[in-house]
mmCIF file of C-alpha atoms in Angstrom:
data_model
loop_
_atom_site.group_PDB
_atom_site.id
_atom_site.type_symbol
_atom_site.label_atom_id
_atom_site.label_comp_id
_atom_site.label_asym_id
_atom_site.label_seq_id
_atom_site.Cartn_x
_atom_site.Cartn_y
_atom_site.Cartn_z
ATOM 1 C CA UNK A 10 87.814 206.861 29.483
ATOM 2 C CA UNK A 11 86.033 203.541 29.534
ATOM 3 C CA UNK A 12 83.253 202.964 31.457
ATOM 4 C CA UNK A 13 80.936 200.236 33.384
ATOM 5 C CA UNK A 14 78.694 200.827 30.818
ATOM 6 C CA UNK A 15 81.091 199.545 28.116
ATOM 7 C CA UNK A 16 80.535 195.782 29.691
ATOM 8 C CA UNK A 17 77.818 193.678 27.912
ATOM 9 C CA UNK A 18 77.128 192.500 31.486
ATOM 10 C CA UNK A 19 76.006 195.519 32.393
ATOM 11 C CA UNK A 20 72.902 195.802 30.143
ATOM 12 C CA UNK A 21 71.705 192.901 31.859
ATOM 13 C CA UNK A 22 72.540 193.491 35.443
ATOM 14 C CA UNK A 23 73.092 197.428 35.608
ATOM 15 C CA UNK A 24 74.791 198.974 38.442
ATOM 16 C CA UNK A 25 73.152 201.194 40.472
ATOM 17 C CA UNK A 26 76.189 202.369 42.184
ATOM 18 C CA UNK A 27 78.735 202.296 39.236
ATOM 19 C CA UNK A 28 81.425 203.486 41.466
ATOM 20 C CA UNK A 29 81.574 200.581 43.786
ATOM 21 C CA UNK A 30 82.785 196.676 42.629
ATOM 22 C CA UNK A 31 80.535 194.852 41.052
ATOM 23 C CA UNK A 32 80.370 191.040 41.774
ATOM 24 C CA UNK A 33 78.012 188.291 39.973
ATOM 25 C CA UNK A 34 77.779 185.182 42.018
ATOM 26 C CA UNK A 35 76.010 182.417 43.875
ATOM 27 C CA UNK A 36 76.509 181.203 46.756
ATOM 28 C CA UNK A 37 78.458 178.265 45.690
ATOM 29 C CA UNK A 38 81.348 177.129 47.534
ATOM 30 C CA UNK A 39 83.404 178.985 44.723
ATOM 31 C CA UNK A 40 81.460 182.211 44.725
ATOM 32 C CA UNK A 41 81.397 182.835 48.423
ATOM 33 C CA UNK A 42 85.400 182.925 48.757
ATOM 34 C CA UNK A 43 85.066 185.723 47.114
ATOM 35 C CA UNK A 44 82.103 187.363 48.810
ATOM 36 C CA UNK A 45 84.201 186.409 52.378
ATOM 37 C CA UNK A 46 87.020 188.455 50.795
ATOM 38 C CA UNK A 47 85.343 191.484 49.963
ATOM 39 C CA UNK A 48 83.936 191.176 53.613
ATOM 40 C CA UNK A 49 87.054 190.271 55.236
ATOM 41 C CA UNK A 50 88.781 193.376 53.128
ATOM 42 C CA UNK A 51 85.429 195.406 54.376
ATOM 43 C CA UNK A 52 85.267 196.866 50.994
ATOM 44 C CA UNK A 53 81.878 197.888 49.431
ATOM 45 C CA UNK A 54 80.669 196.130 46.277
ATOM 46 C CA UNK A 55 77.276 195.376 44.533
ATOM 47 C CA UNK A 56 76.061 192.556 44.669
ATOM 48 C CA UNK A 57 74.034 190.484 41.138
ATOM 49 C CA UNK A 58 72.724 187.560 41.876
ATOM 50 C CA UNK A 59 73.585 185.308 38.539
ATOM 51 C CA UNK A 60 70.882 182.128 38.591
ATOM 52 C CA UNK A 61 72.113 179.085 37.502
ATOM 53 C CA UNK A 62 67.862 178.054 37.130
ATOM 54 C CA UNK A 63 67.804 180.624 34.298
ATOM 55 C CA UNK A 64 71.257 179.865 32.683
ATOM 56 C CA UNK A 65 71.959 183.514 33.321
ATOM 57 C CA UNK A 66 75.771 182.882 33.234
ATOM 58 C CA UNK A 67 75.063 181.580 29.750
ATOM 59 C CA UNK A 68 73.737 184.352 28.730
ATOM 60 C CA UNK A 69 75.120 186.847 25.581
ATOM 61 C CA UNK A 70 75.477 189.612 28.296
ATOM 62 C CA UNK A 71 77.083 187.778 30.681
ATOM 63 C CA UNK A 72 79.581 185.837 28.262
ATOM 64 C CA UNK A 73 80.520 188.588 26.424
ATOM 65 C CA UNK A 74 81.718 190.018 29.597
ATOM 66 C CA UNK A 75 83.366 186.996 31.375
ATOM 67 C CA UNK A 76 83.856 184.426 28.680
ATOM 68 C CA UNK A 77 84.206 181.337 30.689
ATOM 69 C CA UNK A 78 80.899 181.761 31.580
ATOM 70 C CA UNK A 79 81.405 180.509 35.244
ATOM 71 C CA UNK A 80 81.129 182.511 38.831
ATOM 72 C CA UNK A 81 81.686 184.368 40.150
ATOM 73 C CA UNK A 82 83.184 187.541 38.672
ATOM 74 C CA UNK A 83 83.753 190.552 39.503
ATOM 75 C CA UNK A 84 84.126 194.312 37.591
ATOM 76 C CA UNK A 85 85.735 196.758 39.124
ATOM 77 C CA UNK A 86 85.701 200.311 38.424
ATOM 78 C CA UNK A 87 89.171 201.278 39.851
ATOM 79 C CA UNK A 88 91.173 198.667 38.328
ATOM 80 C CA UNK A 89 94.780 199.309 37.565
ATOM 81 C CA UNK A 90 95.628 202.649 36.263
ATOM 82 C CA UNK A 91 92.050 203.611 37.927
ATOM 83 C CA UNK A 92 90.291 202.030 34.309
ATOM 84 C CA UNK A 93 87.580 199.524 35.029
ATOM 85 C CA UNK A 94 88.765 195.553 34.881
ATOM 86 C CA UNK A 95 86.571 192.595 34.231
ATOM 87 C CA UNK A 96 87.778 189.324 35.893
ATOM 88 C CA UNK A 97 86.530 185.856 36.356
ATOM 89 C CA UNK A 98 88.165 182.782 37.983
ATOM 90 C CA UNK A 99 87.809 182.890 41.955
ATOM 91 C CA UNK A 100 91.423 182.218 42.516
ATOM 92 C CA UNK A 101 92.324 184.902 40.147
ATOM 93 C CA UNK A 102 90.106 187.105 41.758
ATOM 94 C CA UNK A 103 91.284 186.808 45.325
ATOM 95 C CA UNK A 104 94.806 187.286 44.301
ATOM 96 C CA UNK A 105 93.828 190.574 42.234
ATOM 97 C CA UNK A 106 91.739 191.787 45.581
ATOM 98 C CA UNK A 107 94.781 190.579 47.756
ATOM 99 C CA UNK A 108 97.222 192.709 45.886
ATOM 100 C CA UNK A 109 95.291 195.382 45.340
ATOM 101 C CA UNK A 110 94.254 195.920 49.359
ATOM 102 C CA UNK A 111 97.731 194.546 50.504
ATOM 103 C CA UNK A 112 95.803 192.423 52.606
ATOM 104 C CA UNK A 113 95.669 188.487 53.488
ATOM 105 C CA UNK A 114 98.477 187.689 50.920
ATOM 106 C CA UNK A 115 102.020 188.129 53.143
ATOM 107 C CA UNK A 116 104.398 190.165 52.227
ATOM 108 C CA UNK A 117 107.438 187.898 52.817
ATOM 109 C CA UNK A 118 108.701 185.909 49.848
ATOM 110 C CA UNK A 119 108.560 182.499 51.569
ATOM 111 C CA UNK A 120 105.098 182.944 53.389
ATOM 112 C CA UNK A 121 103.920 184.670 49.897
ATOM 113 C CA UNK A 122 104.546 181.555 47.845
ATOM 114 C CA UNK A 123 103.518 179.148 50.159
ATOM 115 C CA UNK A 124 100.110 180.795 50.261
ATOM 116 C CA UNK A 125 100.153 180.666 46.541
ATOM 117 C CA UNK A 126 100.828 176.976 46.778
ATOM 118 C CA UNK A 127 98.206 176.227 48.996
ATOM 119 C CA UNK A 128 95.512 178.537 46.479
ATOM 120 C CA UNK A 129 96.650 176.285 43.736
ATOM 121 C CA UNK A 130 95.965 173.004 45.816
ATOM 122 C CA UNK A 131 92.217 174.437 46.276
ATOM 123 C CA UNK A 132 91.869 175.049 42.462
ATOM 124 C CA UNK A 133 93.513 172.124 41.208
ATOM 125 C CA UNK A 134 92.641 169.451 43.764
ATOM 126 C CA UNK A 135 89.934 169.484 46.377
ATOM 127 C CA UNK A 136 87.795 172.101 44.381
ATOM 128 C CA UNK A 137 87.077 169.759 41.404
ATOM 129 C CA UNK A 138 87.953 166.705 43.162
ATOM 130 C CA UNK A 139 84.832 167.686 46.034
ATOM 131 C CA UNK A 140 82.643 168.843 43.100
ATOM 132 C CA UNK A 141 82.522 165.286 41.516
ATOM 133 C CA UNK A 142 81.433 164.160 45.114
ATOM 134 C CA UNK A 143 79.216 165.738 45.000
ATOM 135 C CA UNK A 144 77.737 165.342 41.591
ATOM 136 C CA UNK A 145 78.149 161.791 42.090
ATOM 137 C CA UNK A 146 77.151 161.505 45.915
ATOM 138 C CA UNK A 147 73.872 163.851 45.957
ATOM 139 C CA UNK A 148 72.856 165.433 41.960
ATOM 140 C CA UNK A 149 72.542 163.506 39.023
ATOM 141 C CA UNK A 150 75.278 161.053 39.167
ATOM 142 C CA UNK A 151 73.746 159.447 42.449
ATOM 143 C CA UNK A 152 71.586 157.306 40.255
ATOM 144 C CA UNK A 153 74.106 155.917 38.550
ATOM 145 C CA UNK A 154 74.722 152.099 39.890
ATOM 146 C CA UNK A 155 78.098 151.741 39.042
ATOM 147 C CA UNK A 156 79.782 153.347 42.297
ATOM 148 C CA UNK A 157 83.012 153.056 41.360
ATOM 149 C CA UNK A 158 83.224 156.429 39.569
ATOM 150 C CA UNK A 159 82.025 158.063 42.842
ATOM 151 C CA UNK A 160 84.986 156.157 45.072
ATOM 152 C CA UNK A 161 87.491 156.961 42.696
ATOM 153 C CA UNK A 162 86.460 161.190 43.635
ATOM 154 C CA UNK A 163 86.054 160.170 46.990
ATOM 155 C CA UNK A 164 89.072 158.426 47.654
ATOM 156 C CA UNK A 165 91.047 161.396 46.444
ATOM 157 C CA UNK A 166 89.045 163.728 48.419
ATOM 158 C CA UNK A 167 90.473 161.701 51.598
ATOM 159 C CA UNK A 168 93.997 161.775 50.128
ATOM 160 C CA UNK A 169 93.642 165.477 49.914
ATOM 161 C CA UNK A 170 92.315 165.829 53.232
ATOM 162 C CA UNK A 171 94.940 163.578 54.567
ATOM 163 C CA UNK A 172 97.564 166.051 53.656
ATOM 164 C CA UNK A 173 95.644 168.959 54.602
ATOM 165 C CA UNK A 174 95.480 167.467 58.360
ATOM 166 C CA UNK A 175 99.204 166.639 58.618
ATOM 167 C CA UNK A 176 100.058 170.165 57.321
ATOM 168 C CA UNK A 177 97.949 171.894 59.578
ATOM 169 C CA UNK A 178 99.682 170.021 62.955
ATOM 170 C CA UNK A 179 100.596 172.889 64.736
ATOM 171 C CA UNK A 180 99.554 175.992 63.062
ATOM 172 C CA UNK A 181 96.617 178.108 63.223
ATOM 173 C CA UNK A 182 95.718 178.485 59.489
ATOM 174 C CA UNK A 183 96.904 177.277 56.006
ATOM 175 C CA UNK A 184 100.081 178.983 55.454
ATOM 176 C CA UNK A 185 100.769 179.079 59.389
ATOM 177 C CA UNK A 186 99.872 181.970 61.757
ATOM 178 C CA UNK A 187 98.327 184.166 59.398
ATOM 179 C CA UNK A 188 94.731 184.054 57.934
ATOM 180 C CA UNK A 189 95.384 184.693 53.964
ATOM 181 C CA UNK A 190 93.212 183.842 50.887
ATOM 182 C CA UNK A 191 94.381 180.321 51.136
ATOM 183 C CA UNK A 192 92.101 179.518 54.176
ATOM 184 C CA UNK A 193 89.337 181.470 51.843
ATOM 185 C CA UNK A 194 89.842 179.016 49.017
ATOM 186 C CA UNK A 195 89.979 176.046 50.764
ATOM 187 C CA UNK A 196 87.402 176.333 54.120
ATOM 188 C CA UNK A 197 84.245 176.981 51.559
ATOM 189 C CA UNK A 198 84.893 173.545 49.856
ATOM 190 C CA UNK A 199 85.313 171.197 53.454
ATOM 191 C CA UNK A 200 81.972 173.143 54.481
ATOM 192 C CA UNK A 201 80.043 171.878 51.678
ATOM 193 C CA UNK A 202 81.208 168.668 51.981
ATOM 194 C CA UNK A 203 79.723 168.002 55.261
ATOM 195 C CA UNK A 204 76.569 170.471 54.942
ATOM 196 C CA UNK A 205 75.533 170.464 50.812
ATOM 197 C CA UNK A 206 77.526 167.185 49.694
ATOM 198 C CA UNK A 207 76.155 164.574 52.581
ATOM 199 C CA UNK A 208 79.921 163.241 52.318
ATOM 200 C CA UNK A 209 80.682 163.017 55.791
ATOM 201 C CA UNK A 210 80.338 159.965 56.805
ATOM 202 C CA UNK A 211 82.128 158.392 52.870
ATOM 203 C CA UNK A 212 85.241 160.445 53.861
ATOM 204 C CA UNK A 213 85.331 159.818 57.225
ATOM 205 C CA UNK A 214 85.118 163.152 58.716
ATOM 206 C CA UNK A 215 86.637 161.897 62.292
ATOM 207 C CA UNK A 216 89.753 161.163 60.570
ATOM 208 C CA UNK A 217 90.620 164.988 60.387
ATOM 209 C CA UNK A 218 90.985 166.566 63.333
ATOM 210 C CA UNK A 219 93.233 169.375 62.446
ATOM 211 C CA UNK A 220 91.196 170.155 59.585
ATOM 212 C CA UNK A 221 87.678 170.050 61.733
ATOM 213 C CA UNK A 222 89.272 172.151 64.041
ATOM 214 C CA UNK A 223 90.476 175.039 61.255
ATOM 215 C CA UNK A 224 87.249 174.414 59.637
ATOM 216 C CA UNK A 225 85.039 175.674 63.449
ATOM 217 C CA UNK A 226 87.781 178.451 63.656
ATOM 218 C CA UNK A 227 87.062 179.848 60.057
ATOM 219 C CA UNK A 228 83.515 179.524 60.648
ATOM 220 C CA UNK A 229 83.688 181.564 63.898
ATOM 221 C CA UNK A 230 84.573 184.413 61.612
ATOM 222 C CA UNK A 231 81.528 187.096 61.574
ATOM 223 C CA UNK A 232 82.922 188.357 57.866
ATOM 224 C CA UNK A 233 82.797 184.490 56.936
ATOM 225 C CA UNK A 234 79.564 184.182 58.391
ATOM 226 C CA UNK A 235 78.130 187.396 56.453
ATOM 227 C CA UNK A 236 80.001 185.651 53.444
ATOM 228 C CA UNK A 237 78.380 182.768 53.130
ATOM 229 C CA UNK A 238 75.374 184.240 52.822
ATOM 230 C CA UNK A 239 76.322 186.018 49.641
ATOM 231 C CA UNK A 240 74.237 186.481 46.989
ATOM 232 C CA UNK A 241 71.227 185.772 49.421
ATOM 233 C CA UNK A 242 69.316 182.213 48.255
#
């Protein structure tokens, strides 16, 4: 039967409790959604911290495990059919854990998909859209003098946020009364905006009310709050 010890990542980061999920990560806006899950779910896991200093994820060990060589990822030792499964992409990841707990992914077809829908907003819009705002707001693009590259990210980011704030009229979280893995996906990128990316005042933060006030109710969250500080800096 195959084993933890039958990842490559493994050799590098060994488990010293092989029975419990493993997850290699930073505390990136796209490795703590999955850290909040795994507290949210209150399930235990081990924790590697994978430094992006050291190239670690570009490591043989590490890619030979999770080839996109991005976190986070996780390896679990129960996976389906109770064999261990290796698994990278956060969005991919929170759906597995979802599924797999029967938690914070409803039940009902309708509520189900529209979750979904919202997930795939986060992966395909305001998680690489906020990214180059970063990049080009605060890391190596800010020296660039030609600004327009910059506006272009950051007037999408407000077009995303603009829908975000008219959906959320009325409801208490993403897909509507219940707090699912959308709010996961999507909450970790508006933080970093305002606290890592400097971007509040190019997006005009005041211009999203509904999202500000998800954003302070996600926050309030004590597994969000222990998530967030996953891997420890």
């Amino acid at each position: 039967m195959p084993s933890l010890d039958d990842f490559s990542v493994t050799r590098k980061w060994p488990a010293t409790r092989p029975d419990l999920l493993q997850l290699y990560s930073l505390a990136t806006p796209n490795g703590v959604k999955v850290s909040i899950m795994l507290e949210e779910l209150g399930v235990p896991y081990e924790v590697h911290h994978i430094s992006f200093d050291s190239n670690d994820q570009l490591t043989p060990e590490f890619v030979g495990t999770f080839p996109n060589n991005k976190i986070p990822a996780i390896l679990d030792p129960n996976g389906p059919g109770g064999e261990p499964i290796a698994l990278f992409e956060s969005g991919a990841i929170l759906l597995y854990l979802a599924e797999k707990y029967n938690q914070f992914l409803p039940q009902d077809l309708g509520l189900r998909y529209t979750t979904l829908q919202w997930l795939m907003f986060q992966m395909g819009g305001i998680g690489p859209m906020f990214g180059q705002v970063g990049f080009f707001n605060i890391y190596g693009g800010k020296d660039f003098e030609d600004k327009r590259p910059l506006m272009r990210y950051v007037n999408e980011s407000k077009r995303l946020l603009t829908v975000l704030d008219k959906h959320l009229v009325g409801k208490d979280w993403v897909a509507g009364s219940e707090y699912t893995i959308a709010d996961m996906a999507i909450f970790p990128w508006i933080r970093n905006m305002i606290v890592r990316y400097n971007a509040e005042e190019l997006i005009g933060w005041g211009q999203y009310p509904e999202v500000s006030r998800v954003l302070s109710q996600w926050l309030q969250r004590p597994a969000v709050q222990r998530g967030l500080l996953v891997p420890a800096r």
